[in-house]
Amino acid sequence: MRVLVKPAQYLALAAYIVFLGFPLLWLVSASFKSSAELNSLTVNLIPQDWRWENFSEALERQGLVRSAANSIVVALVSTALVILIALPAAYALARFRGLLRTVGTGWILVSQVFPVILIILPLFLILRTIGLTDSLVGLTLVHATYTLPFALWMLQGYVTAIPTELEEAGAMDGAGRTRVLREIVFPLLMPGIVATAMFSFVSSWNEFFFALVLLQSPDNYTLPITLKMFIGGEGKVALGPLAAGSVLAAIPSIVFFSFMQKKLTGGLLSGAVKG
Amino acid sequence: MTATSLTRPASTGGGRGRRPGRSGARSMGGVGRAKRREAIALVVPSLLPVLLLSVAPLLVGVLLAFTDARLVRRPEYEVVGLENFQRLLDNGFFWDSFRIGMVWAVSVTVLQLLAGMGLALLLNADLRLQGLTRVLALIPWAMPPVVVAIMWRMIYSPNAGPLNAALGGLGLPDDINWLADFSTALPAVVVVGVWVGMPQTTVTLLAGLQQIPGELNEAASVDGANAWRRFTAVTLPSLRPIVTSITSLNFIWNFNSFSLVYVLTEGGPGGKTMLPMLFTYLEAFKNRNIGYAAAMGVVLVVVVVLLLSAYLWSQFRAEKER
Amino acid sequence: MHKRGASIAASLTAGILLLTACSGSGQDEGGEAVDETAEPVELTFQSLSDQPAAIEATESIVAAWNEANPDVQVEIVPAGWDGIYDKLITQFNGGAAPDIIHYEAASIVPFAVDGYLADLSEHMSEDFVADVPEGIMESVTVDGEVIAYPTELQSYMVFANKTLLDQAGVEIPSGETMTWEELREIALATTTGGTYGLGWGLKSPTAAFMTMAPAFGGTFFEGTGADAELTVGEGELAIPELVRAMSTEDSSILPVSLTQSGSEVLASFYAGAIAMTIQGSFQAANIAADAPEGFDWVVLPPLEGPDGAGQAANPQTLSVNIDSEHVEESAEFLNFFTQAENLAALNEADALIPASSSAQELMAKNLEGEPGWDVVLSSGQHMTDAPYLFVDAYAQWKDTVATPAFQRFLAGEIDADGLAEALQSGWDEITA
């Protein structure tokens, strides 16, 4: 009985690896296939002939480069905004007790269950009134706003982890408040800021719904929207370039997450609800 | 998936399992008025965008639900009171979609929990291939939902799709159009939902598992408890709070899901995968009845909040009784 | 059909020919009003073309215009057919709609009713109006205003795998038309062990059923505008019921095809898994490009029912945004775009039928002797009025009611009575 446990565990692990990994493998394989092969009934994991052209075609034909540039700009600017705005607030939430903290935490939790569908209708009307629909500026603001709660929550966790004694010691040495923050708190917070920034970047890079409703000119589309439009209706779908574009679109997120993989040990989320 | 892609956390580095704020609050206790003012000054910048772009729209959204506003060239609307809600009661399409949304949210949430628990236990055991599995387990979380949907469309395709090929190899029916067949469409999108949502559940549960003191399991072992017994007597009760919270959050995220299914099936075939968010979106941006759509949004939110409260209350009661 | 190069050459030639004419008139106007140093007017043209050849044809027509009209530059903004209805709603509401809008008559009408489209009656060249059959002109007229230039017409055609038909001993029909009964018989005759007689991509069935209903006297709608009434009777249900019968009684339709899009069904066609497939004529271009080597295919004659071979004409359209600052210039560009040479080139690239008679004639002349084209063009003679074009709520009914109902019927979830009931009650719900 005992002898069978390990093999059974490995069998289960293998099943998980196939379930999680095979779709990715298939997407990569499809990104090298010709349209004739993808539009046939033959099924091969290894493409019959490797079509690297899918990648160049994806980049040339469908405005993918422009959308990728739009996505990068929106993600970078919204990330910068989020960090700038969240950092002071996170510090305040972590260091000061009282009503503010309760309200802040409560709002962060509520934001997790926000019904975006109810918000998007008036948001569309409001942004239209101030001329920010079909605008990357508008989308950037929206992304920043909706990433803010979680970024705030992450950051205040990192602030809390810095012992206040360090700050107090700095203050006793005669350092001014700004100096304490700049020279003691900020360096210690750096890893947390990087992690929060990455989370914020990936959230914006992946975001679909707001972009779908708020952006209207193909010139302004972000990458997810362009990929969706790529799928097409009744007409001919360039499946190979579509797969190639999808692979390219997934790379930044996967790189960031692999980078952060090691940090995924604590249970911030569970902590959020427990606390 | 939209909301969730924005709100689902990527890293959990900051928590370290400690209750945030305690030590700080204690040592800075007795903050004066000046401190309070400073705190408010620090928080205000993050309040502004929130008030403007999420609280205000939410309020306007609720108000919209009581009007007959439409997305047309000359928007003229009247306050119609509860008329939208009355119409909604009789709208069979909406309640069909609501039912589909519940089936979707419950099955995805439960399967995420079961599959995530299994994987978390495996990752917590002393096995090889851990690194690979960890990375693989995180990728679905990191990928844009649109890409996930495109990928699974290819997996499910009856043309050159690997799933049918594998079934054919086993001598099973191999001509199923998974995402377009009435009987398979909803299960097929549920599987994708599980694929996407499992990583986060796994990571959270794994964190919980790693916090269970090893002595507890050892003591149970000494008492002669087998693996299953140890799981039900030690592991599960310790994980209970985490399971409760992750289940409630997953349920809401899944119920609010939009992008994934929008790209996979657009609610088809024949409305079989018409999640309530898709239904509401189409009412607003295809039929242009934004007042009516807002009423749908309000109803969905109220129902979800009620269900969630009931669930949390029952969990709370169970906790107390133990 | 194998002449992608030729179509480009044709439109280029047309462009050069017109270049002289247009630049002449441009100078005349320029001399009077246009300031030489003024910034050129820039027009955005949102095009939905998704066939590579059609994209090229559109680009070369636009290039010819831009060269001839330095003061009115047109920029193509490519978009796709997928989700374009929703997109146009947010574009118009967000004030971000392009100057020139490509779409189809059935779906553009609601936007006209809402007042988003410019009245083109005064701008449209008289020659073009005279050149377009009256019924088609009517399909782009809303409340007495002409709201679009009709450009391309699609008809549904039967493509057949000649080898499979020969193997089954079926004589390839060669008459002016063939009846739906004949189609059913051939499908049955060609259904053997691993092969089905017919594959029909009915994932989005409404357009196909509505377009082909006139052959059985089906009109679906009576009346126009907000007063239109839906009627679902024998004529309307004839084709869906025929498909059901072929699928359940004869087992001569590849079941999975009923849930696929037309393009997806082509894979089964190439693989010899189906002997025939009903497709939009535009697929001729795709089949020519993608079919495996040695694949022997033919186009069968237009399908005919008891009421003839009529198919409802739902032309693709080009409209002008009423909020455009340059309605006049946009219309001038469209007058150029819809000249016979250009329409012929575009339709050839798309394997569709031009909306104007002179372009049809030109195309017939250009393509004389090319296989399949005679059928494509002759199906143009069978185009009839499409009553659903004049119904305000059609687009909404199609997506939210008709498509799911037809899908449920094809999947065997409801019977013909259930289908009629679903179509009707959904209509009542929408128009209540």
Short mmCIF file of N, CA, C and O in Angstrom, two decimals, chain C residues 228-273:
data_model
loop_
_atom_site.label_atom_id
_atom_site.label_comp_id
_atom_site.label_asym_id
_atom_site.label_seq_id
_atom_site.Cartn_x
_atom_site.Cartn_y
_atom_site.Cartn_z
N ALA C 228 -43.27 47.09 -38.76
CA ALA C 228 -43.13 45.80 -39.41
C ALA C 228 -43.69 44.68 -38.54
O ALA C 228 -43.65 44.75 -37.31
N GLU C 229 -44.24 43.68 -39.21
CA GLU C 229 -44.78 42.52 -38.51
C GLU C 229 -44.04 41.28 -38.96
O GLU C 229 -43.75 41.11 -40.14
N LEU C 230 -43.75 40.41 -38.03
CA LEU C 230 -43.10 39.15 -38.37
C LEU C 230 -44.15 38.09 -38.67
O LEU C 230 -45.13 37.98 -37.96
N THR C 231 -43.95 37.36 -39.78
CA THR C 231 -44.81 36.20 -40.00
C THR C 231 -43.92 34.98 -40.22
O THR C 231 -42.96 35.04 -40.98
N VAL C 232 -44.23 33.93 -39.52
CA VAL C 232 -43.46 32.70 -39.69
C VAL C 232 -44.44 31.62 -40.12
O VAL C 232 -45.26 31.17 -39.34
N GLY C 233 -44.35 31.24 -41.40
CA GLY C 233 -45.25 30.22 -41.92
C GLY C 233 -44.46 29.16 -42.66
O GLY C 233 -43.24 29.02 -42.47
N GLU C 234 -45.16 28.45 -43.56
CA GLU C 234 -44.52 27.36 -44.28
C GLU C 234 -43.31 27.81 -45.08
O GLU C 234 -42.25 27.18 -45.07
N GLY C 235 -43.49 28.92 -45.79
CA GLY C 235 -42.41 29.41 -46.66
C GLY C 235 -41.16 29.72 -45.85
O GLY C 235 -40.04 29.44 -46.28
N GLU C 236 -41.36 30.32 -44.69
CA GLU C 236 -40.22 30.71 -43.86
C GLU C 236 -39.52 29.49 -43.27
O GLU C 236 -38.31 29.47 -43.10
N LEU C 237 -40.32 28.45 -42.98
CA LEU C 237 -39.75 27.30 -42.29
C LEU C 237 -39.25 26.21 -43.24
O LEU C 237 -38.64 25.23 -42.81
N ALA C 238 -39.52 26.41 -44.55
CA ALA C 238 -39.24 25.33 -45.50
C ALA C 238 -37.78 24.89 -45.47
O ALA C 238 -37.49 23.69 -45.37
N ILE C 239 -36.86 25.82 -45.56
CA ILE C 239 -35.46 25.42 -45.65
C ILE C 239 -34.95 24.84 -44.32
O ILE C 239 -34.32 23.78 -44.32
N PRO C 240 -35.23 25.50 -43.18
CA PRO C 240 -34.82 24.85 -41.93
C PRO C 240 -35.36 23.42 -41.81
O PRO C 240 -34.63 22.51 -41.41
N GLU C 241 -36.61 23.23 -42.20
CA GLU C 241 -37.17 21.88 -42.08
C GLU C 241 -36.50 20.90 -43.03
O GLU C 241 -36.30 19.74 -42.71
N LEU C 242 -36.15 21.40 -44.23
CA LEU C 242 -35.47 20.54 -45.18
C LEU C 242 -34.12 20.10 -44.61
O LEU C 242 -33.74 18.92 -44.68
N VAL C 243 -33.41 21.06 -44.00
CA VAL C 243 -32.11 20.73 -43.41
C VAL C 243 -32.29 19.68 -42.32
O VAL C 243 -31.55 18.70 -42.24
N ARG C 244 -33.31 19.91 -41.49
CA ARG C 244 -33.57 18.94 -40.41
C ARG C 244 -33.85 17.56 -40.98
O ARG C 244 -33.30 16.55 -40.51
N ALA C 245 -34.66 17.52 -42.04
CA ALA C 245 -35.02 16.23 -42.62
C ALA C 245 -33.78 15.55 -43.21
O ALA C 245 -33.57 14.34 -43.04
N MET C 246 -32.95 16.34 -43.91
CA MET C 246 -31.75 15.75 -44.49
C MET C 246 -30.83 15.23 -43.38
O MET C 246 -30.12 14.25 -43.56
N SER C 247 -30.85 15.93 -42.26
CA SER C 247 -29.94 15.52 -41.20
C SER C 247 -30.49 14.34 -40.41
O SER C 247 -29.74 13.43 -40.07
N THR C 248 -31.80 14.31 -40.14
CA THR C 248 -32.33 13.22 -39.31
C THR C 248 -32.85 12.04 -40.14
O THR C 248 -32.58 10.89 -39.82
N GLU C 249 -33.59 12.32 -41.23
CA GLU C 249 -34.15 11.21 -42.01
C GLU C 249 -33.11 10.60 -42.94
O GLU C 249 -32.94 9.39 -43.00
N ASP C 250 -32.42 11.51 -43.69
CA ASP C 250 -31.49 10.99 -44.71
C ASP C 250 -30.10 10.73 -44.16
O ASP C 250 -29.32 10.02 -44.76
N SER C 251 -29.77 11.39 -43.05
CA SER C 251 -28.39 11.37 -42.54
C SER C 251 -27.40 11.74 -43.62
O SER C 251 -26.33 11.15 -43.73
N SER C 252 -27.77 12.71 -44.44
CA SER C 252 -26.89 13.06 -45.55
C SER C 252 -26.17 14.39 -45.32
O SER C 252 -25.47 14.89 -46.18
N ILE C 253 -26.36 14.99 -44.12
CA ILE C 253 -25.62 16.20 -43.78
C ILE C 253 -24.60 15.87 -42.70
O ILE C 253 -24.94 15.21 -41.71
N LEU C 254 -23.38 16.31 -42.88
CA LEU C 254 -22.36 16.11 -41.85
C LEU C 254 -22.81 16.85 -40.59
O LEU C 254 -22.90 18.08 -40.59
N PRO C 255 -23.12 16.10 -39.50
CA PRO C 255 -23.76 16.77 -38.35
C PRO C 255 -22.93 17.91 -37.79
O PRO C 255 -23.47 18.97 -37.46
N VAL C 256 -21.60 17.71 -37.70
CA VAL C 256 -20.80 18.74 -37.06
C VAL C 256 -20.82 20.04 -37.86
O VAL C 256 -20.69 21.13 -37.31
N SER C 257 -21.07 19.92 -39.16
CA SER C 257 -21.04 21.14 -39.99
C SER C 257 -22.13 22.12 -39.57
O SER C 257 -21.97 23.33 -39.71
N LEU C 258 -23.24 21.59 -39.05
CA LEU C 258 -24.34 22.48 -38.67
C LEU C 258 -23.95 23.41 -37.52
O LEU C 258 -24.64 24.39 -37.25
N THR C 259 -22.86 23.09 -36.83
CA THR C 259 -22.43 23.94 -35.72
C THR C 259 -21.19 24.74 -36.07
O THR C 259 -20.64 25.44 -35.23
N GLN C 260 -20.72 24.61 -37.32
CA GLN C 260 -19.49 25.30 -37.70
C GLN C 260 -19.79 26.52 -38.56
O GLN C 260 -20.89 26.67 -39.08
N SER C 261 -18.77 27.36 -38.71
CA SER C 261 -18.92 28.46 -39.65
C SER C 261 -18.61 27.93 -41.05
O SER C 261 -18.03 26.84 -41.21
N GLY C 262 -19.02 28.67 -42.05
CA GLY C 262 -18.80 28.24 -43.43
C GLY C 262 -17.34 27.91 -43.69
O GLY C 262 -17.02 26.87 -44.25
N SER C 263 -16.47 28.79 -43.24
CA SER C 263 -15.04 28.56 -43.48
C SER C 263 -14.55 27.28 -42.84
O SER C 263 -13.72 26.57 -43.39
N GLU C 264 -15.07 26.99 -41.63
CA GLU C 264 -14.63 25.79 -40.94
C GLU C 264 -15.04 24.52 -41.68
O GLU C 264 -14.34 23.52 -41.66
N VAL C 265 -16.20 24.60 -42.36
CA VAL C 265 -16.68 23.42 -43.07
C VAL C 265 -15.78 23.09 -44.26
O VAL C 265 -15.69 21.94 -44.68
N LEU C 266 -15.09 24.10 -44.77
CA LEU C 266 -14.25 23.85 -45.95
C LEU C 266 -13.20 22.78 -45.69
O LEU C 266 -12.83 22.05 -46.61
N ALA C 267 -12.73 22.67 -44.42
CA ALA C 267 -11.74 21.63 -44.12
C ALA C 267 -12.29 20.25 -44.47
O ALA C 267 -11.59 19.43 -45.05
N SER C 268 -13.58 20.02 -44.13
CA SER C 268 -14.19 18.72 -44.45
C SER C 268 -14.37 18.56 -45.96
O SER C 268 -14.27 17.45 -46.49
N PHE C 269 -14.62 19.69 -46.61
CA PHE C 269 -14.81 19.66 -48.07
C PHE C 269 -13.49 19.24 -48.74
O PHE C 269 -13.47 18.35 -49.59
N TYR C 270 -12.40 19.87 -48.33
CA TYR C 270 -11.09 19.54 -48.92
C TYR C 270 -10.70 18.11 -48.63
O TYR C 270 -10.05 17.45 -49.44
N ALA C 271 -11.08 17.62 -47.44
CA ALA C 271 -10.66 16.28 -47.04
C ALA C 271 -11.53 15.19 -47.68
O ALA C 271 -11.32 14.02 -47.44
N GLY C 272 -12.53 15.61 -48.46
CA GLY C 272 -13.40 14.62 -49.09
C GLY C 272 -14.40 14.01 -48.12
O GLY C 272 -14.99 12.98 -48.42
N ALA C 273 -14.60 14.65 -46.97
CA ALA C 273 -15.56 14.13 -46.00
C ALA C 273 -16.99 14.52 -46.37
O ALA C 273 -17.95 13.95 -45.87
#
